[in-house]
Amino acid sequence: MLINGELVESESGNWLSSLNPANEEIIGRIPAASAADVQRAYLAAEAAQPAWAAMTPLARGGLLRKVAQAMRERGEEILHLEVIDTGNTISKMRGDIESAAKAMEFFSGLGSEIKGESVPVSADNLHVSIRDPYGVVGRIVPFNHPIKFASNAIAAPLMAGNTVLVKPPEQSPLSAGILAEICRDILPPGVVNILTGNGMPVGDAIVRHPGIKRIAFTGSVATGMAIQRAAAETSVKHISLELGGKNPLIAFPDMDPDKIAEVAVSAMNFAWQGQSCGSTSRLLLHESLYDAVLKRVVERVAALRLGDPLDPQSQMGPLNSKPHYDRVCGLVQSGITEKARLMIGGARPAGTQFEKGYWLLPTVFADVHRHMRIAQEEIFGPVLSVFKWRDEQEAIDLANSTDYGLTASIWTNDIKTALRVAKAVRSGYVWVNGASGHFYGTSFGGMKNSGLGREEGIDELLSYTELKSIHFRIS
Ligand code: NAP
């Protein structure tokens, strides 16, 4: 762990093991932090914050770019750890290292955008606003893209003049150790503190700390709601939440079935076993496309190569942990019980190499109805649910028929249809004739239970500041 510029153990002396989900071998251990460690880290962050905020934005940005550079220099080492710790396939995970570095670089150039306004509302005063950092920010991140989210977690709050406590995921914590070394070598002590361990007690102690007024969380809806409750028990806090998704991909009749089948499979992110908040896990097909697309989707899914995540030829690895594997398998079983049509998958792959580890075949259910659990609950696994619709309103109703509202992907060449449907879907990030891509500078985030607040753009940077109005009497 990194506290006050030093790599330290937990005060309790306790450790946790991290497993390779492909074979269940122990590959590393991490300190199991306690509430006492959170307090240590908080005091370091609080002490470091005034000097950090007093640096010019150019100087802060320069240090963030050095962190980005160091992540690229140690990219292969991070990549290797990340792959064996998450089970995500190496060919696709390479992009996460680049994305982690890019997040730093993006925010490093935005320091001069942290500005206020002058507001001419009275002749006797000069009314201006300025933006203050919160002080110490707490950030808690999930298991699916650990280095990318840990890097994202520090970029914007640091640029806004805050210091940060980060809690990486307990199941895939190892790459955070390298980030800790990089931050120790480049940033002043206490500016970034990294605390490993379980959500309970570490995440909870961060959330409840009365001195930490700004919390940003990426993870499940259930934990997001628990965080809102816990935070409210100690003080008034500003909380942003990046939560789950049950995202629709809506295909209109003017589309080519081959193209839709191709994007439906690629946007499921099988390379990380569907464990992506933005995966389009609900495929909504017009009835005229239904049979043709379904057949092609099944053919493509059947051709996916499962194997060692370190092998560049592998296109899918294991699920991240045993509890998660059990949960995903339970949802697959619910699909069978509720009489969705299992087209492919739904079981452990055959072969000795898949006997250990959390392996599940990529799975497609057809004839899914909106009342089923596999239509409503985020599975966060390699399971695609396919629906049929007849007219545009039915497609929109289906798209909006869950409590989630993160992403949506709309496929049509009719511009008026695209505009109508893009406006009607209750999702925070909508692609027309696209899917999966993130574009730094445009704000990402969810509606409904998918979240609160926006990231990856200027809104995120400003969300780490508080507005203050000042009135100078001039007459
Ligand atoms: P999770 O179980 O909610 O855990 C996320 C993080 O919260 C972990 O670091 C976890 O620690 C910690 N935590 C658990 N209980 C806590 C508590 N009571 N107080 C404070 N922190 C606590 O989520 P996950 O299973 O890791 O990740 C999958 C979820 O993340 C999915 O729902 C996915 O859609 C969502 N996600 C959303 C986005 C987005 O941008 N919207 C991006 C990626 C993932 P431990 O794991 O160490 O216990």
Short mmCIF file of C-alpha atoms and ligand atoms in Angstrom, two decimals:
data_model
loop_
_atom_site.label_atom_id
_atom_site.label_comp_id
_atom_site.label_asym_id
_atom_site.label_seq_id
_atom_site.Cartn_x
_atom_site.Cartn_y
_atom_site.Cartn_z
CA MET A 1 0.00 0.00 0.00
CA LEU A 2 1.12 3.60 -0.44
CA ILE A 3 0.67 5.91 2.52
CA ASN A 4 2.44 9.25 2.87
CA GLY A 5 4.94 8.41 0.12
CA GLU A 6 6.00 5.06 1.56
CA LEU A 7 5.13 1.49 0.64
CA VAL A 8 3.72 0.03 3.85
CA GLU A 9 1.97 -2.98 5.32
CA SER A 10 -1.29 -2.81 7.16
CA GLU A 11 -1.07 -1.81 10.83
CA SER A 12 -2.88 -5.07 11.62
CA GLY A 13 -0.17 -7.12 9.88
CA ASN A 14 -2.90 -9.02 8.01
CA TRP A 15 -2.63 -10.05 4.35
CA LEU A 16 -5.00 -11.26 1.64
CA SER A 17 -4.18 -13.54 -1.30
CA SER A 18 -4.91 -12.82 -4.91
CA LEU A 19 -5.77 -15.73 -7.24
CA ASN A 20 -5.30 -16.26 -10.94
CA PRO A 21 -8.92 -16.95 -11.98
CA ALA A 22 -7.73 -19.09 -14.92
CA ASN A 23 -6.26 -21.79 -12.65
CA GLU A 24 -7.00 -20.72 -9.02
CA GLU A 25 -3.28 -20.44 -8.19
CA ILE A 26 -2.20 -17.83 -5.66
CA ILE A 27 -0.17 -15.20 -7.52
CA GLY A 28 0.36 -12.54 -4.91
CA ARG A 29 -0.68 -11.09 -1.61
CA ILE A 30 -1.74 -7.65 -0.50
CA PRO A 31 -1.97 -5.93 2.86
CA ALA A 32 -5.46 -6.12 4.33
CA ALA A 33 -5.93 -2.51 5.37
CA SER A 34 -8.01 -1.53 8.37
CA ALA A 35 -9.84 1.60 9.46
CA ALA A 36 -6.62 2.63 11.27
CA ASP A 37 -4.76 2.57 7.94
CA VAL A 38 -7.48 4.71 6.37
CA GLN A 39 -7.00 7.26 9.15
CA ARG A 40 -3.21 7.21 8.60
CA ALA A 41 -3.73 7.81 4.90
CA TYR A 42 -6.29 10.53 5.53
CA LEU A 43 -3.91 12.46 7.81
CA ALA A 44 -1.16 12.23 5.17
CA ALA A 45 -3.52 13.39 2.42
CA GLU A 46 -4.87 16.23 4.54
CA ALA A 47 -1.36 17.46 5.35
CA ALA A 48 -0.23 17.28 1.70
CA GLN A 49 -3.26 18.98 0.18
CA PRO A 50 -2.59 22.73 0.74
CA ALA A 51 0.86 22.60 -0.88
CA TRP A 52 -0.47 20.46 -3.74
CA ALA A 53 -3.34 22.90 -4.40
CA ALA A 54 -0.91 25.84 -4.24
CA MET A 55 1.16 24.48 -7.14
CA THR A 56 0.35 26.01 -10.51
CA PRO A 57 -1.92 23.89 -12.72
CA LEU A 58 0.98 23.63 -15.17
CA ALA A 59 3.21 22.14 -12.49
CA ARG A 60 0.52 19.69 -11.34
CA GLY A 61 -0.19 18.72 -14.94
CA GLY A 62 3.51 18.17 -15.57
CA LEU A 63 3.65 15.64 -12.74
CA LEU A 64 0.55 13.85 -14.03
CA ARG A 65 2.20 13.51 -17.44
CA LYS A 66 5.24 11.99 -15.75
CA VAL A 67 2.95 9.42 -14.09
CA ALA A 68 1.46 8.66 -17.53
CA GLN A 69 4.93 8.26 -19.01
CA ALA A 70 6.01 5.92 -16.21
CA MET A 71 2.90 3.78 -16.71
CA ARG A 72 3.79 3.40 -20.39
CA GLU A 73 7.43 2.56 -19.53
CA ARG A 74 6.27 -0.18 -17.15
CA GLY A 75 3.40 -1.11 -19.46
CA GLU A 76 4.44 -4.72 -20.17
CA GLU A 77 4.93 -5.45 -16.47
CA ILE A 78 1.54 -3.94 -15.60
CA LEU A 79 -0.10 -5.79 -18.48
CA HIS A 80 1.23 -9.17 -17.39
CA LEU A 81 0.04 -8.69 -13.80
CA GLU A 82 -3.29 -7.33 -14.91
CA VAL A 83 -3.98 -10.33 -17.17
CA ILE A 84 -3.14 -13.02 -14.61
CA ASP A 85 -4.97 -11.13 -11.87
CA THR A 86 -8.20 -10.39 -13.79
CA GLY A 87 -8.46 -13.23 -16.35
CA ASN A 88 -9.05 -10.68 -19.12
CA THR A 89 -7.31 -11.52 -22.39
CA ILE A 90 -3.96 -9.93 -23.13
CA SER A 91 -4.69 -8.78 -26.65
CA LYS A 92 -7.50 -6.50 -25.48
CA MET A 93 -6.02 -5.52 -22.09
CA ARG A 94 -3.11 -3.76 -23.78
CA GLY A 95 -5.57 -0.97 -24.56
CA ASP A 96 -6.23 -0.49 -20.82
CA ILE A 97 -2.63 0.59 -20.15
CA GLU A 98 -2.83 3.15 -22.93
CA SER A 99 -6.22 4.32 -21.70
CA ALA A 100 -4.83 4.69 -18.14
CA ALA A 101 -2.02 6.89 -19.44
CA LYS A 102 -4.34 8.88 -21.69
CA ALA A 103 -6.68 9.72 -18.82
CA MET A 104 -3.74 11.32 -17.00
CA GLU A 105 -2.69 13.24 -20.09
CA PHE A 106 -6.22 14.40 -20.88
CA PHE A 107 -6.80 15.94 -17.44
CA SER A 108 -3.21 17.23 -17.15
CA GLY A 109 -3.95 19.83 -19.82
CA LEU A 110 -7.21 21.11 -18.37
CA GLY A 111 -5.93 23.02 -15.32
CA SER A 112 -6.82 26.45 -16.70
CA GLU A 113 -10.42 25.32 -17.24
CA ILE A 114 -11.00 25.28 -13.48
CA LYS A 115 -12.36 28.80 -13.55
CA GLY A 116 -15.25 30.89 -12.30
CA GLU A 117 -17.34 33.70 -13.74
CA SER A 118 -18.11 37.36 -13.19
CA VAL A 119 -21.84 38.02 -13.00
CA PRO A 120 -23.11 41.62 -13.53
CA VAL A 121 -26.20 41.48 -11.31
CA SER A 122 -25.70 44.73 -9.34
CA ALA A 123 -23.97 48.03 -10.08
CA ASP A 124 -22.51 48.33 -6.55
CA ASN A 125 -20.60 45.07 -6.58
CA LEU A 126 -18.28 42.98 -8.63
CA HIS A 127 -19.75 39.47 -8.33
CA VAL A 128 -17.32 36.66 -9.10
CA SER A 129 -17.18 32.94 -8.53
CA ILE A 130 -14.13 30.78 -7.92
CA ARG A 131 -13.70 27.02 -7.60
CA ASP A 132 -12.11 25.40 -4.54
CA PRO A 133 -10.91 21.80 -4.35
CA TYR A 134 -12.73 19.68 -1.74
CA GLY A 135 -9.52 18.70 0.03
CA VAL A 136 -9.23 14.93 0.39
CA VAL A 137 -11.17 12.79 -2.11
CA GLY A 138 -12.00 9.06 -1.70
CA ARG A 139 -12.20 6.83 -4.76
CA ILE A 140 -13.27 3.16 -4.81
CA VAL A 141 -12.85 1.08 -7.96
CA PRO A 142 -14.05 -2.33 -9.27
CA PHE A 143 -12.30 -5.45 -10.55
CA ASN A 144 -12.88 -5.42 -14.28
CA HIS A 145 -10.32 -2.80 -15.40
CA PRO A 146 -8.17 -2.23 -12.30
CA ILE A 147 -5.25 -0.15 -13.62
CA LYS A 148 -7.43 1.89 -15.95
CA PHE A 149 -9.89 2.74 -13.18
CA ALA A 150 -7.18 3.39 -10.58
CA SER A 151 -5.50 5.81 -12.96
CA ASN A 152 -8.81 7.45 -13.86
CA ALA A 153 -9.49 7.65 -10.15
CA ILE A 154 -6.61 9.98 -9.45
CA ALA A 155 -6.33 12.09 -12.62
CA ALA A 156 -9.24 14.52 -12.31
CA PRO A 157 -9.23 15.02 -8.51
CA LEU A 158 -5.48 15.66 -8.50
CA MET A 159 -5.71 18.14 -11.35
CA ALA A 160 -8.39 20.02 -9.42
CA GLY A 161 -6.03 20.39 -6.44
CA ASN A 162 -7.29 17.56 -4.22
CA THR A 163 -5.30 14.76 -2.66
CA VAL A 164 -6.69 11.23 -2.95
CA LEU A 165 -7.27 7.93 -1.16
CA VAL A 166 -7.80 5.06 -3.64
CA LYS A 167 -9.23 1.63 -2.79
CA PRO A 168 -8.51 -0.94 -5.53
CA PRO A 169 -10.61 -4.13 -5.83
CA GLU A 170 -9.72 -6.98 -3.49
CA GLN A 171 -10.05 -9.63 -6.26
CA SER A 172 -7.64 -7.94 -8.72
CA PRO A 173 -5.42 -5.63 -6.66
CA LEU A 174 -1.91 -6.34 -7.94
CA SER A 175 -1.45 -3.69 -10.64
CA ALA A 176 -2.29 -1.03 -8.05
CA GLY A 177 1.02 -1.96 -6.41
CA ILE A 178 2.90 -0.74 -9.48
CA LEU A 179 0.84 2.43 -9.59
CA ALA A 180 1.79 2.90 -5.92
CA GLU A 181 5.49 2.66 -6.80
CA ILE A 182 5.09 5.11 -9.67
CA CYS A 183 3.22 7.64 -7.51
CA ARG A 184 5.79 7.26 -4.72
CA ASP A 185 8.60 8.09 -7.16
CA ILE A 186 6.91 11.06 -8.87
CA LEU A 187 4.38 12.77 -6.59
CA PRO A 188 4.93 14.54 -3.25
CA PRO A 189 4.25 12.28 -0.22
CA GLY A 190 0.58 12.03 0.76
CA VAL A 191 -0.83 13.31 -2.54
CA VAL A 192 -1.91 9.80 -3.61
CA ASN A 193 -2.52 7.06 -1.04
CA ILE A 194 -3.47 3.53 -2.12
CA LEU A 195 -5.18 1.24 0.40
CA THR A 196 -5.72 -2.41 -0.46
CA GLY A 197 -8.17 -4.77 1.23
CA ASN A 198 -11.88 -5.53 1.38
CA GLY A 199 -14.76 -3.18 0.77
CA MET A 200 -15.59 -3.84 4.40
CA PRO A 201 -13.73 -2.33 6.26
CA VAL A 202 -11.52 -0.26 3.90
CA GLY A 203 -14.03 1.17 1.43
CA ASP A 204 -16.54 1.69 4.19
CA ALA A 205 -14.02 3.55 6.39
CA ILE A 206 -13.21 5.89 3.49
CA VAL A 207 -16.90 6.49 2.83
CA ARG A 208 -17.67 7.19 6.49
CA HIS A 209 -14.62 9.36 7.18
CA PRO A 210 -16.04 12.73 8.26
CA GLY A 211 -13.10 14.61 6.70
CA ILE A 212 -13.63 13.17 3.22
CA LYS A 213 -16.42 15.21 1.66
CA ARG A 214 -16.16 13.98 -1.91
CA ILE A 215 -16.49 10.28 -2.77
CA ALA A 216 -16.47 8.77 -6.25
CA PHE A 217 -17.42 5.13 -6.65
CA THR A 218 -17.37 2.75 -9.61
CA GLY A 219 -19.05 -0.61 -9.01
CA SER A 220 -22.40 -2.29 -8.54
CA VAL A 221 -25.75 -0.65 -7.81
CA ALA A 222 -26.05 -2.48 -4.48
CA THR A 223 -22.70 -1.17 -3.24
CA GLY A 224 -23.46 2.29 -4.62
CA MET A 225 -26.65 2.41 -2.57
CA ALA A 226 -24.83 1.11 0.52
CA ILE A 227 -22.27 3.89 0.06
CA GLN A 228 -24.96 6.55 -0.14
CA ARG A 229 -26.47 5.26 3.11
CA ALA A 230 -23.16 4.92 4.96
CA ALA A 231 -21.94 8.35 3.90
CA ALA A 232 -25.16 9.99 5.03
CA GLU A 233 -24.74 8.52 8.51
CA THR A 234 -21.59 10.54 9.19
CA SER A 235 -21.92 13.82 7.29
CA VAL A 236 -23.13 15.58 4.16
CA LYS A 237 -21.05 14.42 1.20
CA HIS A 238 -20.89 14.86 -2.54
CA ILE A 239 -21.04 11.42 -4.10
CA SER A 240 -20.75 10.36 -7.71
CA LEU A 241 -21.59 6.83 -8.79
CA GLU A 242 -20.62 4.94 -11.95
CA LEU A 243 -22.74 1.80 -11.66
CA GLY A 244 -23.95 -1.13 -13.69
CA GLY A 245 -25.64 -1.40 -17.06
CA LYS A 246 -28.09 -3.61 -18.94
CA ASN A 247 -27.45 -1.90 -22.22
CA PRO A 248 -29.57 -2.29 -25.36
CA LEU A 249 -28.25 -2.63 -28.89
CA ILE A 250 -31.23 -1.80 -31.12
CA ALA A 251 -31.08 -2.94 -34.76
CA PHE A 252 -33.51 -1.46 -37.32
CA PRO A 253 -34.70 -3.31 -40.45
CA ASP A 254 -32.50 -1.32 -42.84
CA MET A 255 -29.33 -2.87 -41.41
CA ASP A 256 -27.24 -5.70 -42.84
CA PRO A 257 -27.55 -8.86 -40.66
CA ASP A 258 -23.83 -9.62 -41.03
CA LYS A 259 -22.88 -6.20 -39.67
CA ILE A 260 -25.30 -6.41 -36.74
CA ALA A 261 -24.07 -9.88 -35.81
CA GLU A 262 -20.47 -8.63 -35.92
CA VAL A 263 -21.11 -5.64 -33.62
CA ALA A 264 -23.44 -7.59 -31.33
CA VAL A 265 -20.59 -9.99 -30.55
CA SER A 266 -17.79 -7.41 -30.38
CA ALA A 267 -19.82 -5.03 -28.17
CA MET A 268 -20.46 -7.83 -25.66
CA ASN A 269 -16.76 -7.58 -24.77
CA PHE A 270 -16.22 -11.35 -24.58
CA ALA A 271 -12.48 -10.53 -24.37
CA TRP A 272 -13.18 -9.70 -20.72
CA GLN A 273 -16.03 -12.19 -20.41
CA GLY A 274 -18.70 -9.52 -20.76
CA GLN A 275 -17.46 -7.97 -17.50
CA SER A 276 -17.87 -4.43 -18.73
CA CYS A 277 -20.45 -1.91 -17.56
CA GLY A 278 -20.90 -0.76 -21.17
CA SER A 279 -21.43 -4.19 -22.77
CA THR A 280 -24.58 -4.26 -24.90
CA SER A 281 -25.94 -7.36 -23.19
CA ARG A 282 -29.47 -6.94 -24.62
CA LEU A 283 -29.72 -7.35 -28.39
CA LEU A 284 -33.03 -5.88 -29.60
CA LEU A 285 -33.72 -7.07 -33.16
CA HIS A 286 -36.51 -6.02 -35.49
CA GLU A 287 -38.54 -9.10 -36.44
CA SER A 288 -37.38 -8.86 -40.08
CA LEU A 289 -33.74 -9.32 -38.94
CA TYR A 290 -34.29 -11.67 -36.03
CA ASP A 291 -33.61 -15.12 -37.50
CA ALA A 292 -30.80 -14.01 -39.80
CA VAL A 293 -28.91 -12.11 -37.10
CA LEU A 294 -29.46 -14.75 -34.42
CA LYS A 295 -28.00 -17.47 -36.66
CA ARG A 296 -24.92 -15.37 -37.41
CA VAL A 297 -24.44 -14.35 -33.76
CA VAL A 298 -24.46 -18.00 -32.70
CA GLU A 299 -21.92 -18.88 -35.41
CA ARG A 300 -19.61 -16.09 -34.30
CA VAL A 301 -19.93 -16.97 -30.60
CA ALA A 302 -19.23 -20.64 -31.40
CA ALA A 303 -15.99 -19.58 -33.09
CA LEU A 304 -14.63 -17.64 -30.07
CA ARG A 305 -11.37 -19.16 -28.79
CA LEU A 306 -11.32 -19.63 -25.01
CA GLY A 307 -7.89 -20.12 -23.51
CA ASP A 308 -5.00 -18.91 -21.39
CA PRO A 309 -5.55 -15.15 -21.04
CA LEU A 310 -1.78 -14.63 -21.58
CA ASP A 311 -1.99 -16.24 -25.04
CA PRO A 312 -2.46 -13.48 -27.66
CA GLN A 313 -4.69 -15.88 -29.64
CA SER A 314 -7.22 -16.22 -26.79
CA GLN A 315 -10.46 -14.34 -27.31
CA MET A 316 -12.03 -15.08 -23.94
CA GLY A 317 -10.78 -15.98 -20.47
CA PRO A 318 -12.34 -17.01 -17.13
CA LEU A 319 -14.69 -15.00 -14.94
CA ASN A 320 -12.95 -12.97 -12.27
CA SER A 321 -13.71 -14.80 -9.02
CA LYS A 322 -15.60 -17.75 -7.55
CA PRO A 323 -18.45 -15.71 -6.00
CA HIS A 324 -18.90 -13.86 -9.27
CA TYR A 325 -18.79 -17.13 -11.27
CA ASP A 326 -21.47 -18.63 -9.02
CA ARG A 327 -23.66 -15.56 -9.43
CA VAL A 328 -23.36 -15.58 -13.24
CA CYS A 329 -24.08 -19.35 -13.37
CA GLY A 330 -27.15 -18.75 -11.19
CA LEU A 331 -28.47 -16.19 -13.66
CA VAL A 332 -27.83 -18.54 -16.59
CA GLN A 333 -29.86 -21.18 -14.75
CA SER A 334 -32.67 -18.66 -14.21
CA GLY A 335 -32.79 -18.08 -17.97
CA ILE A 336 -33.23 -21.80 -18.55
CA THR A 337 -35.85 -22.09 -15.79
CA GLU A 338 -37.80 -19.10 -17.14
CA LYS A 339 -37.82 -20.75 -20.60
CA ALA A 340 -35.64 -18.43 -22.62
CA ARG A 341 -34.19 -20.39 -25.58
CA LEU A 342 -30.56 -21.33 -24.83
CA MET A 343 -28.85 -21.14 -28.23
CA ILE A 344 -25.27 -21.85 -27.17
CA GLY A 345 -23.08 -22.03 -24.06
CA GLY A 346 -24.44 -22.04 -20.52
CA ALA A 347 -21.88 -24.56 -19.21
CA ARG A 348 -18.21 -25.00 -18.31
CA PRO A 349 -16.09 -25.66 -21.43
CA ALA A 350 -14.83 -29.21 -21.94
CA GLY A 351 -11.12 -30.04 -21.60
CA THR A 352 -8.58 -30.48 -18.81
CA GLN A 353 -7.31 -26.89 -19.04
CA PHE A 354 -10.79 -25.67 -18.00
CA GLU A 355 -11.25 -27.99 -15.02
CA LYS A 356 -9.81 -25.43 -12.59
CA GLY A 357 -10.67 -21.77 -12.74
CA TYR A 358 -13.88 -19.89 -13.32
CA TRP A 359 -14.62 -20.81 -16.92
CA LEU A 360 -18.00 -20.44 -18.58
CA LEU A 361 -18.77 -20.82 -22.28
CA PRO A 362 -20.01 -17.69 -24.04
CA THR A 363 -23.76 -17.90 -23.85
CA VAL A 364 -26.65 -16.67 -25.99
CA PHE A 365 -30.33 -16.77 -25.03
CA ALA A 366 -33.01 -16.07 -27.66
CA ASP A 367 -36.74 -15.29 -27.23
CA VAL A 368 -36.04 -13.36 -24.04
CA HIS A 369 -39.00 -11.51 -22.52
CA ARG A 370 -38.79 -8.41 -20.42
CA HIS A 371 -40.11 -10.00 -17.22
CA MET A 372 -37.23 -12.54 -17.06
CA ARG A 373 -34.31 -12.08 -14.69
CA ILE A 374 -31.85 -12.27 -17.61
CA ALA A 375 -33.76 -9.33 -19.13
CA GLN A 376 -33.68 -7.20 -16.00
CA GLU A 377 -30.55 -7.96 -13.96
CA GLU A 378 -27.01 -7.02 -14.90
CA ILE A 379 -25.24 -10.37 -15.37
CA PHE A 380 -21.75 -8.89 -15.88
CA GLY A 381 -20.72 -12.09 -17.62
CA PRO A 382 -20.53 -13.60 -21.12
CA VAL A 383 -24.31 -13.86 -21.55
CA LEU A 384 -26.20 -12.16 -24.38
CA SER A 385 -30.00 -11.89 -24.24
CA VAL A 386 -31.79 -11.50 -27.59
CA PHE A 387 -35.24 -9.89 -27.95
CA LYS A 388 -37.62 -9.42 -30.89
CA TRP A 389 -39.59 -6.23 -31.58
CA ARG A 390 -42.11 -5.15 -34.22
CA ASP A 391 -42.39 -1.34 -34.21
CA GLU A 392 -40.25 1.57 -33.08
CA GLN A 393 -42.25 2.32 -29.94
CA GLU A 394 -41.91 -1.30 -28.81
CA ALA A 395 -38.14 -1.07 -29.33
CA ILE A 396 -37.95 2.12 -27.24
CA ASP A 397 -40.15 0.63 -24.50
CA LEU A 398 -37.97 -2.49 -24.40
CA ALA A 399 -34.79 -0.42 -24.30
CA ASN A 400 -36.16 1.56 -21.35
CA SER A 401 -37.69 -1.42 -19.54
CA THR A 402 -34.95 -1.92 -16.93
CA ASP A 403 -33.81 0.12 -13.91
CA TYR A 404 -30.49 0.72 -15.67
CA GLY A 405 -29.61 3.51 -18.10
CA LEU A 406 -25.91 3.50 -18.88
CA THR A 407 -25.28 3.03 -22.62
CA ALA A 408 -27.33 2.32 -25.74
CA SER A 409 -26.32 1.47 -29.29
CA ILE A 410 -28.69 2.27 -32.16
CA TRP A 411 -28.23 0.88 -35.66
CA THR A 412 -30.03 2.49 -38.60
CA ASN A 413 -29.16 4.57 -41.64
CA ASP A 414 -32.35 6.62 -41.31
CA ILE A 415 -31.30 9.88 -39.68
CA LYS A 416 -34.76 10.77 -38.36
CA THR A 417 -35.18 7.35 -36.77
CA ALA A 418 -31.73 7.65 -35.21
CA LEU A 419 -32.49 11.09 -33.77
CA ARG A 420 -35.90 10.07 -32.41
CA VAL A 421 -34.62 6.92 -30.75
CA ALA A 422 -31.43 8.51 -29.41
CA LYS A 423 -33.60 11.16 -27.71
CA ALA A 424 -36.11 8.62 -26.40
CA VAL A 425 -33.73 6.12 -24.77
CA ARG A 426 -33.03 6.82 -21.10
CA SER A 427 -29.27 6.15 -21.24
CA GLY A 428 -26.40 8.49 -20.50
CA TYR A 429 -24.10 7.45 -23.37
CA VAL A 430 -25.59 6.66 -26.77
CA TRP A 431 -23.85 5.49 -29.93
CA VAL A 432 -25.52 5.66 -33.34
CA ASN A 433 -24.00 3.08 -35.70
CA GLY A 434 -21.28 2.47 -33.15
CA ALA A 435 -20.71 0.75 -29.81
CA SER A 436 -18.18 0.42 -27.01
CA GLY A 437 -15.98 3.43 -27.85
CA HIS A 438 -15.19 6.03 -25.20
CA PHE A 439 -14.19 9.53 -26.32
CA TYR A 440 -12.34 11.59 -23.72
CA GLY A 441 -13.80 15.07 -23.61
CA THR A 442 -17.38 13.74 -23.89
CA SER A 443 -18.97 12.93 -20.57
CA PHE A 444 -19.66 9.30 -19.65
CA GLY A 445 -22.18 8.23 -17.02
CA GLY A 446 -25.54 6.66 -16.33
CA MET A 447 -29.17 7.62 -15.90
CA LYS A 448 -31.61 5.89 -13.53
CA ASN A 449 -29.86 3.31 -11.30
CA SER A 450 -26.74 3.36 -13.50
CA GLY A 451 -25.32 6.30 -11.69
CA LEU A 452 -24.94 9.88 -10.61
CA GLY A 453 -22.55 12.36 -12.18
CA ARG A 454 -20.38 12.21 -15.29
CA GLU A 455 -16.75 11.25 -15.94
CA GLU A 456 -14.15 11.51 -18.72
CA GLY A 457 -14.83 15.16 -19.57
CA ILE A 458 -14.73 18.67 -18.15
CA ASP A 459 -17.78 17.86 -15.97
CA GLU A 460 -15.70 15.31 -14.07
CA LEU A 461 -12.88 17.78 -13.47
CA LEU A 462 -15.27 20.46 -12.20
CA SER A 463 -17.07 17.91 -10.01
CA TYR A 464 -13.95 17.81 -7.85
CA THR A 465 -14.38 21.52 -7.04
CA GLU A 466 -16.91 23.51 -5.03
CA LEU A 467 -18.20 26.84 -6.26
CA LYS A 468 -17.77 29.90 -4.06
CA SER A 469 -19.39 33.28 -4.85
CA ILE A 470 -17.56 36.46 -3.75
CA HIS A 471 -19.11 39.95 -3.83
CA PHE A 472 -16.69 42.93 -3.88
CA ARG A 473 -18.45 46.16 -2.90
CA ILE A 474 -17.09 48.78 -5.28
CA SER A 475 -19.21 51.87 -4.42
P1 NAP B 1 -18.68 -3.99 -6.25
O1 NAP B 1 -18.85 -5.33 -5.66
O2 NAP B 1 -19.74 -2.99 -6.04
O3 NAP B 1 -17.27 -3.47 -5.74
C1 NAP B 1 -16.67 -2.29 -6.21
C2 NAP B 1 -15.69 -1.78 -5.18
O4 NAP B 1 -16.40 -1.40 -3.99
C3 NAP B 1 -14.66 -2.81 -4.75
O5 NAP B 1 -13.41 -2.17 -4.56
C4 NAP B 1 -15.25 -3.30 -3.43
O6 NAP B 1 -14.27 -3.84 -2.58
C5 NAP B 1 -15.80 -2.03 -2.86
N1 NAP B 1 -16.83 -2.21 -1.83
C6 NAP B 1 -17.60 -3.31 -1.61
N2 NAP B 1 -18.44 -3.07 -0.58
C7 NAP B 1 -18.21 -1.81 -0.14
C8 NAP B 1 -18.77 -0.99 0.88
N3 NAP B 1 -19.77 -1.42 1.65
N4 NAP B 1 -18.29 0.27 1.03
C9 NAP B 1 -17.32 0.73 0.24
N5 NAP B 1 -16.74 0.00 -0.75
C10 NAP B 1 -17.19 -1.25 -0.95
O7 NAP B 1 -18.49 -4.09 -7.84
P2 NAP B 1 -17.58 -5.11 -8.64
O8 NAP B 1 -18.22 -6.44 -8.61
O9 NAP B 1 -16.17 -4.95 -8.22
O10 NAP B 1 -17.69 -4.49 -10.12
C11 NAP B 1 -18.72 -4.80 -11.00
C12 NAP B 1 -19.73 -3.69 -11.05
O11 NAP B 1 -19.11 -2.45 -11.39
C13 NAP B 1 -20.76 -3.93 -12.15
O12 NAP B 1 -22.03 -3.62 -11.67
C14 NAP B 1 -20.34 -2.97 -13.24
O13 NAP B 1 -21.36 -2.60 -14.12
C15 NAP B 1 -19.85 -1.82 -12.43
N6 NAP B 1 -18.99 -0.95 -13.22
C16 NAP B 1 -19.47 0.29 -13.61
C17 NAP B 1 -18.69 1.11 -14.41
C18 NAP B 1 -19.18 2.45 -14.89
O14 NAP B 1 -18.37 3.24 -15.38
N7 NAP B 1 -20.46 2.76 -14.80
C19 NAP B 1 -17.42 0.69 -14.80
C20 NAP B 1 -16.98 -0.56 -14.38
C21 NAP B 1 -17.76 -1.37 -13.58
P3 NAP B 1 -13.88 -5.39 -2.62
O15 NAP B 1 -14.12 -5.89 -3.99
O16 NAP B 1 -12.46 -5.36 -2.28
O17 NAP B 1 -14.69 -6.02 -1.57
#
